[in-house]
Coordinates of C-alpha atoms and ligand atoms in Angstrom, one line a residue:
M1 CA 75.2 -36.5 57.1
Q2 CA 74.8 -36.1 53.1
K3 CA 77.9 -37.5 51.4
I4 CA 79.2 -34.9 49.0
P5 CA 81.7 -36.4 46.2
V6 CA 85.2 -34.3 45.8
L7 CA 84.5 -34.2 42.0
T8 CA 81.8 -33.0 39.9
K9 CA 80.6 -35.3 36.9
D10 CA 82.9 -32.9 34.5
K11 CA 86.0 -33.0 36.4
A12 CA 85.5 -36.7 36.9
E13 CA 85.1 -37.2 33.2
E14 CA 88.1 -35.0 32.6
I15 CA 90.4 -37.2 35.0
A16 CA 89.1 -40.3 33.2
A17 CA 90.2 -39.3 29.7
K18 CA 93.7 -39.5 31.2
W19 CA 93.2 -42.2 33.9
P20 CA 90.6 -44.7 32.6
T21 CA 88.0 -46.0 35.0
P22 CA 88.3 -47.5 37.6
F23 CA 90.7 -45.2 39.6
Y24 CA 90.9 -44.5 43.2
I25 CA 91.5 -40.6 44.1
Y26 CA 92.2 -39.0 47.4
D27 CA 91.7 -35.6 48.6
E28 CA 94.5 -33.8 50.1
K29 CA 92.7 -30.9 51.5
G30 CA 90.4 -33.4 53.3
I31 CA 93.4 -35.3 54.6
R32 CA 95.3 -32.3 55.9
E33 CA 92.6 -30.8 57.6
N34 CA 91.5 -34.0 59.2
A35 CA 95.0 -34.6 60.3
R36 CA 95.6 -31.1 61.9
N37 CA 92.3 -31.6 63.7
V38 CA 93.5 -34.8 65.2
N39 CA 96.7 -33.0 66.4
R40 CA 94.2 -30.1 67.8
A41 CA 92.2 -32.7 69.5
F42 CA 95.0 -34.4 71.5
A43 CA 97.4 -30.9 71.7
W44 CA 96.6 -31.0 75.9
N45 CA 99.3 -34.0 75.8
S46 CA 102.7 -32.8 75.1
G47 CA 103.9 -35.9 73.8
F48 CA 101.0 -36.9 71.5
R49 CA 101.8 -38.7 68.2
E50 CA 99.3 -40.2 65.5
Y51 CA 101.3 -42.9 63.9
F52 CA 99.2 -43.7 60.8
A53 CA 98.5 -47.5 60.2
V54 CA 100.2 -47.6 56.8
K55 CA 98.4 -50.8 56.1
A56 CA 95.3 -48.7 55.4
T57 CA 96.8 -46.7 52.4
P58 CA 100.2 -47.9 51.8
N59 CA 101.2 -45.4 49.5
P60 CA 104.2 -43.1 50.1
F61 CA 102.6 -40.0 48.6
I62 CA 99.9 -40.3 51.2
M63 CA 102.2 -41.0 53.7
Q64 CA 104.5 -37.8 53.0
I65 CA 101.3 -35.8 53.4
L66 CA 100.8 -37.0 56.8
K67 CA 104.2 -36.9 57.9
E68 CA 104.3 -32.8 56.8
E69 CA 101.4 -33.0 59.5
G70 CA 103.2 -34.5 62.1
C71 CA 102.5 -38.3 61.8
G72 CA 104.6 -41.2 62.4
F73 CA 103.6 -44.4 61.1
D74 CA 102.5 -47.8 62.4
C75 CA 104.2 -50.6 60.4
S76 CA 103.5 -54.2 60.6
S77 CA 105.7 -55.6 57.8
M78 CA 109.1 -55.4 55.9
A79 CA 107.1 -53.6 53.0
E80 CA 105.4 -51.1 55.4
L81 CA 109.1 -50.5 57.2
L82 CA 110.5 -49.8 53.7
L83 CA 107.7 -47.4 53.0
G84 CA 108.4 -45.6 56.2
E85 CA 112.1 -45.4 55.3
A86 CA 111.3 -44.0 52.0
V87 CA 109.7 -41.2 53.3
G88 CA 112.5 -40.6 55.5
A89 CA 110.6 -41.9 58.7
G90 CA 112.9 -43.6 61.2
G91 CA 113.6 -43.9 65.0
D92 CA 110.4 -42.8 67.0
L93 CA 108.7 -41.9 63.9
I94 CA 107.9 -45.7 63.6
M95 CA 105.8 -47.7 65.7
F96 CA 106.5 -51.6 64.6
S97 CA 103.2 -53.2 65.7
S98 CA 103.0 -56.8 64.3
N99 CA 102.3 -60.2 65.2
E100 CA 103.6 -63.4 64.2
T101 CA 106.9 -61.5 63.4
P102 CA 109.6 -63.1 61.2
Q103 CA 113.0 -62.2 62.8
C104 CA 114.2 -60.4 59.5
E105 CA 111.3 -57.9 60.4
Y106 CA 112.3 -57.5 63.9
E107 CA 115.8 -56.8 62.5
K108 CA 114.8 -54.3 60.2
A109 CA 112.9 -52.4 62.6
A110 CA 115.8 -52.6 65.1
A111 CA 117.9 -51.1 62.3
M112 CA 115.6 -48.2 61.8
G113 CA 115.6 -47.3 65.5
A114 CA 112.0 -48.1 65.6
I115 CA 109.9 -48.6 68.7
I116 CA 109.1 -52.3 68.8
N117 CA 105.6 -53.0 70.1
I118 CA 105.8 -56.7 71.2
D119 CA 102.6 -59.1 70.3
D120 CA 103.7 -61.9 72.6
I121 CA 105.9 -62.6 75.3
T122 CA 107.8 -65.4 73.6
H123 CA 109.0 -62.8 71.2
I124 CA 111.5 -61.8 73.6
G125 CA 113.5 -64.9 72.8
M126 CA 113.8 -63.8 69.1
L127 CA 114.5 -60.4 70.2
D128 CA 117.6 -61.4 72.5
E129 CA 119.0 -62.4 69.3
V130 CA 118.3 -59.2 67.5
F131 CA 119.3 -56.9 70.6
A132 CA 122.5 -59.2 71.4
E133 CA 124.3 -56.0 71.5
G134 CA 121.7 -54.6 74.1
Y135 CA 118.2 -53.5 74.1
P136 CA 117.0 -50.0 73.1
D137 CA 116.0 -47.9 75.9
T138 CA 112.2 -48.1 75.0
M139 CA 110.0 -51.0 74.3
S140 CA 106.3 -51.4 73.9
V141 CA 104.2 -54.3 74.9
R142 CA 100.6 -55.4 73.5
F143 CA 97.7 -56.0 76.0
N144 CA 94.8 -58.4 75.3
P145 CA 92.3 -57.9 78.4
G146 CA 90.3 -60.9 77.4
G147 CA 86.6 -61.2 78.0
I148 CA 84.2 -59.2 76.2
F149 CA 84.7 -55.5 75.6
R150 CA 81.5 -53.4 76.1
M151 CA 80.5 -49.7 75.5
S152 CA 77.4 -47.9 76.9
N153 CA 75.6 -48.0 73.4
G154 CA 76.1 -51.7 73.2
I155 CA 78.9 -51.9 70.5
M156 CA 81.5 -54.6 71.7
D157 CA 84.2 -56.8 70.5
N158 CA 85.4 -60.0 71.8
P159 CA 89.0 -59.5 72.9
W160 CA 88.9 -63.2 74.3
D161 CA 88.7 -64.5 70.7
S162 CA 91.5 -62.2 69.3
K163 CA 94.7 -63.7 68.4
Y164 CA 96.5 -60.2 69.3
G165 CA 98.6 -59.3 72.8
M166 CA 99.4 -60.5 75.9
T167 CA 97.2 -61.4 79.2
K168 CA 97.8 -59.0 82.0
E169 CA 100.1 -61.4 83.8
Q170 CA 102.3 -61.6 80.6
V171 CA 102.7 -58.1 80.4
F172 CA 103.8 -57.7 83.6
E173 CA 106.1 -60.7 83.3
A174 CA 107.3 -59.4 79.9
F175 CA 108.0 -55.8 81.4
G176 CA 110.2 -57.5 84.3
M177 CA 111.8 -59.4 81.6
L178 CA 112.6 -56.2 79.6
K179 CA 113.5 -54.2 82.6
E180 CA 116.4 -56.8 83.5
R181 CA 117.5 -56.5 79.9
G182 CA 118.2 -52.7 80.5
V183 CA 115.0 -51.2 79.1
K184 CA 114.0 -48.0 80.6
N185 CA 110.8 -46.6 79.1
F186 CA 107.7 -48.7 78.5
G187 CA 104.7 -48.4 76.1
I188 CA 101.4 -50.1 76.4
H189 CA 99.5 -50.5 73.3
A190 CA 95.8 -52.5 72.9
F191 CA 93.4 -52.6 70.3
L192 CA 90.0 -53.9 71.3
A193 CA 87.2 -52.9 68.5
S194 CA 87.1 -51.9 65.1
N195 CA 85.5 -49.2 63.2
T196 CA 84.0 -48.0 66.3
V197 CA 81.3 -45.0 65.6
S198 CA 81.0 -43.8 69.1
D199 CA 83.3 -40.8 70.8
E200 CA 83.4 -43.2 73.8
Y201 CA 85.7 -45.9 72.4
Y202 CA 89.0 -44.3 72.9
P203 CA 88.0 -43.0 76.7
V204 CA 87.0 -46.3 77.6
L205 CA 89.9 -48.3 76.1
A206 CA 92.2 -45.2 77.8
R207 CA 90.5 -46.0 81.4
K208 CA 91.6 -49.5 81.2
L209 CA 95.1 -48.9 79.8
F210 CA 95.7 -46.0 82.3
A211 CA 94.8 -48.3 85.5
L212 CA 97.1 -50.6 83.9
A213 CA 99.8 -48.5 83.8
V214 CA 99.4 -47.2 87.4
E215 CA 99.5 -50.4 88.3
A216 CA 102.6 -51.8 86.4
A217 CA 104.5 -48.3 87.3
T218 CA 103.7 -49.0 90.9
E219 CA 104.5 -52.6 91.2
L220 CA 107.5 -53.1 89.0
D221 CA 109.0 -49.5 89.7
I222 CA 109.2 -49.0 85.9
R223 CA 108.5 -45.9 83.9
I224 CA 105.6 -45.8 81.2
A225 CA 106.4 -43.5 78.8
F226 CA 103.1 -44.0 76.5
I227 CA 99.8 -45.5 76.2
N228 CA 99.2 -46.4 72.7
L229 CA 95.5 -46.4 71.9
S230 CA 96.0 -48.0 68.6
G231 CA 93.4 -47.8 65.7
G232 CA 89.7 -48.6 65.8
V233 CA 88.3 -45.2 65.5
G234 CA 85.5 -45.7 62.8
I235 CA 83.7 -43.4 60.1
D236 CA 80.4 -43.0 59.2
Y237 CA 79.9 -45.0 56.1
T238 CA 76.2 -44.4 55.9
P239 CA 74.7 -41.1 55.6
E240 CA 72.4 -41.7 58.8
E241 CA 75.4 -42.5 60.8
R242 CA 76.8 -39.5 62.9
A243 CA 80.6 -39.0 62.2
N244 CA 82.8 -39.4 65.2
D245 CA 83.7 -36.0 66.9
I246 CA 87.6 -36.0 67.5
F247 CA 87.5 -33.3 69.7
A248 CA 84.9 -34.8 71.8
I249 CA 87.1 -37.9 71.8
G250 CA 90.4 -36.0 72.7
E251 CA 88.6 -34.4 75.6
G252 CA 87.1 -37.8 76.7
V253 CA 90.6 -39.1 76.8
R254 CA 92.1 -36.0 78.6
Q255 CA 89.4 -36.2 81.4
V256 CA 90.1 -40.1 82.2
Y257 CA 94.1 -39.0 81.9
D258 CA 93.6 -36.4 84.4
E259 CA 91.7 -38.5 86.7
I260 CA 93.9 -41.6 86.4
L261 CA 97.4 -40.7 85.3
T262 CA 97.8 -37.1 86.5
A263 CA 96.4 -38.2 89.8
A264 CA 98.9 -40.9 90.1
G265 CA 101.6 -38.5 89.5
M266 CA 101.9 -39.8 86.1
G267 CA 101.2 -36.5 84.2
N268 CA 104.0 -37.0 81.7
V269 CA 102.8 -40.1 79.9
A270 CA 102.5 -39.5 76.0
I271 CA 99.5 -40.5 74.1
Y272 CA 100.0 -42.3 70.7
T273 CA 97.2 -43.5 68.4
E274 CA 97.7 -45.5 65.4
M275 CA 94.4 -44.7 63.3
G276 CA 94.1 -45.7 59.6
R277 CA 90.4 -45.6 58.7
F278 CA 89.9 -42.2 60.5
M279 CA 92.7 -40.8 58.9
L280 CA 92.1 -41.8 55.3
G281 CA 88.7 -43.4 54.8
P282 CA 86.6 -40.5 54.1
F283 CA 89.3 -38.9 51.9
G284 CA 89.4 -41.5 49.2
S285 CA 86.8 -42.7 46.8
L286 CA 86.6 -45.6 44.1
V287 CA 85.3 -44.0 40.7
T288 CA 83.9 -46.7 38.3
R289 CA 81.7 -46.6 35.2
A290 CA 78.4 -48.3 34.6
I291 CA 78.9 -50.7 31.6
H292 CA 75.9 -53.0 31.7
K293 CA 72.3 -52.9 32.8
K294 CA 70.7 -56.4 33.5
H295 CA 67.3 -57.3 34.3
I296 CA 66.2 -60.9 35.5
Y297 CA 64.8 -61.5 38.8
K298 CA 66.3 -58.1 40.1
E299 CA 68.0 -55.1 38.5
Y300 CA 71.7 -55.2 38.2
I301 CA 74.2 -52.5 37.2
G302 CA 77.3 -53.8 35.9
V303 CA 80.5 -51.6 36.5
D304 CA 84.2 -52.1 35.3
A305 CA 85.4 -52.2 39.0
C306 CA 85.1 -55.4 41.0
A307 CA 86.0 -56.9 44.3
A308 CA 89.4 -57.1 43.6
N309 CA 89.5 -53.3 43.6
L310 CA 87.8 -52.9 46.6
M311 CA 87.1 -56.0 48.8
R312 CA 85.2 -54.6 52.0
P313 CA 81.7 -55.1 50.6
A314 CA 82.4 -58.7 49.3
M315 CA 84.4 -59.5 52.7
Y316 CA 82.5 -57.7 55.4
G317 CA 79.3 -57.1 53.8
A318 CA 80.4 -53.3 54.4
Y319 CA 78.3 -50.5 53.3
H320 CA 79.7 -47.8 51.0
H321 CA 77.8 -44.9 49.7
I322 CA 77.4 -44.6 46.0
T323 CA 76.8 -41.2 44.3
V324 CA 75.8 -41.2 40.3
L325 CA 77.7 -38.4 39.3
G326 CA 75.7 -35.6 37.5
K327 CA 72.7 -37.4 39.3
E328 CA 73.3 -36.1 42.7
N329 CA 69.7 -34.5 42.9
E330 CA 67.7 -37.0 41.0
P331 CA 65.0 -39.3 42.9
A332 CA 65.6 -43.0 43.0
A333 CA 64.4 -44.9 40.0
G334 CA 64.4 -48.2 42.0
K335 CA 66.5 -50.7 43.7
F336 CA 69.6 -52.0 42.3
D337 CA 72.4 -54.3 42.7
V338 CA 75.8 -52.9 41.7
V339 CA 78.0 -55.5 40.6
G340 CA 81.4 -56.2 39.2
S341 CA 82.7 -59.0 37.1
L342 CA 84.4 -61.6 39.5
C343 CA 83.0 -65.2 39.0
E344 CA 81.9 -64.8 42.5
N345 CA 78.2 -63.6 43.6
N346 CA 79.4 -61.7 46.4
D347 CA 81.1 -59.2 44.0
K348 CA 78.5 -56.5 45.0
F349 CA 79.2 -52.9 45.8
A350 CA 75.7 -52.5 46.7
V351 CA 72.7 -54.6 47.2
D352 CA 69.0 -53.5 47.0
R353 CA 70.4 -50.0 46.9
E354 CA 67.9 -46.9 45.6
L355 CA 69.6 -45.1 43.0
P356 CA 68.7 -42.9 40.2
A357 CA 68.2 -44.2 36.7
V358 CA 71.7 -44.9 35.7
E359 CA 72.5 -45.2 31.9
N360 CA 75.7 -47.1 30.8
G361 CA 78.6 -44.5 30.6
D362 CA 77.5 -42.9 33.8
L363 CA 80.2 -42.5 36.5
L364 CA 79.6 -44.1 39.8
Y365 CA 81.5 -42.7 42.7
I366 CA 82.2 -45.0 45.5
H367 CA 82.6 -43.0 48.7
D368 CA 84.9 -43.6 51.8
T369 CA 87.3 -46.0 50.1
G370 CA 90.5 -44.0 51.3
A371 CA 91.3 -46.9 54.1
H372 CA 91.5 -50.6 53.5
G373 CA 90.2 -50.0 50.2
H374 CA 93.2 -50.1 47.3
A375 CA 95.3 -51.7 49.8
M376 CA 93.4 -54.7 50.1
G377 CA 93.2 -55.2 46.3
Y378 CA 94.1 -58.5 44.8
N379 CA 94.1 -60.2 41.3
Y380 CA 91.4 -62.8 41.3
N381 CA 90.0 -63.7 37.7
G382 CA 93.0 -62.0 36.7
R383 CA 91.6 -58.7 37.4
L384 CA 94.1 -55.9 37.9
R385 CA 94.6 -53.0 40.4
S386 CA 93.6 -49.9 39.3
A387 CA 95.7 -46.7 39.8
E388 CA 95.6 -44.3 42.6
L389 CA 95.4 -40.5 41.9
L390 CA 95.9 -37.6 44.2
L391 CA 93.3 -34.7 44.1
K392 CA 95.8 -31.9 45.2
E393 CA 95.0 -28.6 47.0
D394 CA 95.2 -26.5 44.1
G395 CA 92.6 -28.6 42.3
S396 CA 95.3 -30.5 40.0
V397 CA 95.5 -34.3 39.9
Q398 CA 98.5 -36.4 40.4
E399 CA 99.1 -40.1 39.6
I400 CA 100.6 -41.6 42.5
R401 CA 100.2 -45.0 41.4
R402 CA 99.9 -46.3 38.1
A403 CA 97.3 -48.9 37.2
E404 CA 98.5 -52.6 37.0
T405 CA 99.1 -54.0 33.4
L406 CA 98.8 -57.4 32.1
D407 CA 102.6 -57.6 31.9
D408 CA 102.4 -57.0 35.8
Y409 CA 100.1 -59.9 36.2
F410 CA 102.2 -62.3 34.0
V411 CA 105.6 -60.9 35.4
T412 CA 106.1 -63.6 38.0
F413 CA 106.6 -66.2 35.4
D414 CA 109.5 -64.4 34.2
T415 CA 112.1 -67.3 34.0
T416 CA 109.7 -69.3 31.9
E417 CA 108.9 -69.8 28.3
Y418 CA 105.2 -68.8 28.9
A419 CA 106.5 -65.4 30.1
K420 CA 108.2 -64.7 26.8
A421 CA 104.9 -65.4 25.2
L422 CA 102.7 -63.7 27.5
I423 CA 105.0 -60.4 28.3
T424 CA 104.7 -58.0 25.8
E425 CA 108.0 -56.2 26.4
Ligands
PLP501 C1 94.7 -52.4 61.4 C2 95.4 -51.4 62.8 C3 95.5 -50.3 63.0 C4 94.4 -49.2 62.2 O1 93.1 -49.7 62.5 P1 92.0 -48.6 61.8 O2 90.9 -49.5 62.2 O3 92.1 -48.6 60.6 O4 92.1 -47.5 62.5 C5 96.1 -49.9 64.1 N1 97.0 -50.5 64.6 C6 97.0 -51.8 64.5 C7 98.2 -52.6 65.3 C8 96.4 -52.5 63.4 O5 96.4 -53.7 63.3

């Protein structure tokens, strides 16, 4: 599908006059509409809840919008738990899905009354200390079926090579141990494939987890309260791909639910999801300015953002569509590499990309960076993370995180003589 920026060139220039490029901008209207569609697509399940994967876009202003749309939060670290707390979420609005978890984080999650999703059976030893006064009624475990995960269109992943979750035997053993410790309601969680652009992923995953749920409930005589399908629902990063249809996904899960759970007399199991990319990816973009044109063996467009602002292309070779604002309808003038300033040759937002003639000063709009974008930012080469802005429903723009300054970069030297020389105030 054609990718249309939420900003015109004029609007982007107006914003850039106040917040110099590069900046991230998120589209409140898009976020809300999408979240409503997710809730509608699963409305057939009365216990349904989307726990937004905070790591994708850890910004409390974004989280507040999602909370207003009925979402909870999937947190995996102390900082993410604190962000959840900052927007007033606690209790069963927080799913703590972490791995290699430090005890202090389990303690914080426990104090918040969060639902704890255990990654490994050995963690129960640590949790016995955290819950020395008694376990909560509800606990979840993470399942890893091993093997290879296939779908009919060939997309697959390798759960056997993934560090997450427990084997089936361990899931049953963990349920037994938790039951002995007084837990009454059990959840099953699994995340088997990432960025799936297929309406089939959740239904195929659900079939596995529902079957496991029926087996565990029968064999161990326990109450399965929820199935957490976790994240992994992808987005159409390229214009050629077809976007996932969340209504088809919801309907696909409903059919498997009726076939397996309702048929087994388990029609009261809640469905949870922990989507990050699908909730935010399409509703954020990185706006950067062309500042150099270079012609050597290839044609380069140098921009003022770099991989420290958006790591996905460098890290995964990920495609992000680019629109040259104001030149939306101009024909391609050739193939270009769009590059940042890092002293790393993988610092390329696009390779051999057909683009219209770009002049220094043009604004480039890098699409679909709302999830795992700013969040993965880093400071290599002393590069600073950009501001995050929110395009509100009324068209106004709010700064929801300021850009880093050099003082931020130097502040961790703060007890040394160097800090006094480097930090301006
Ligand atoms: C990363 C992650 C998610 C979100 O994944 P997306 O691909 O962004 O949907 C959900 N749950 C867990 C446990 C994760 O680690």
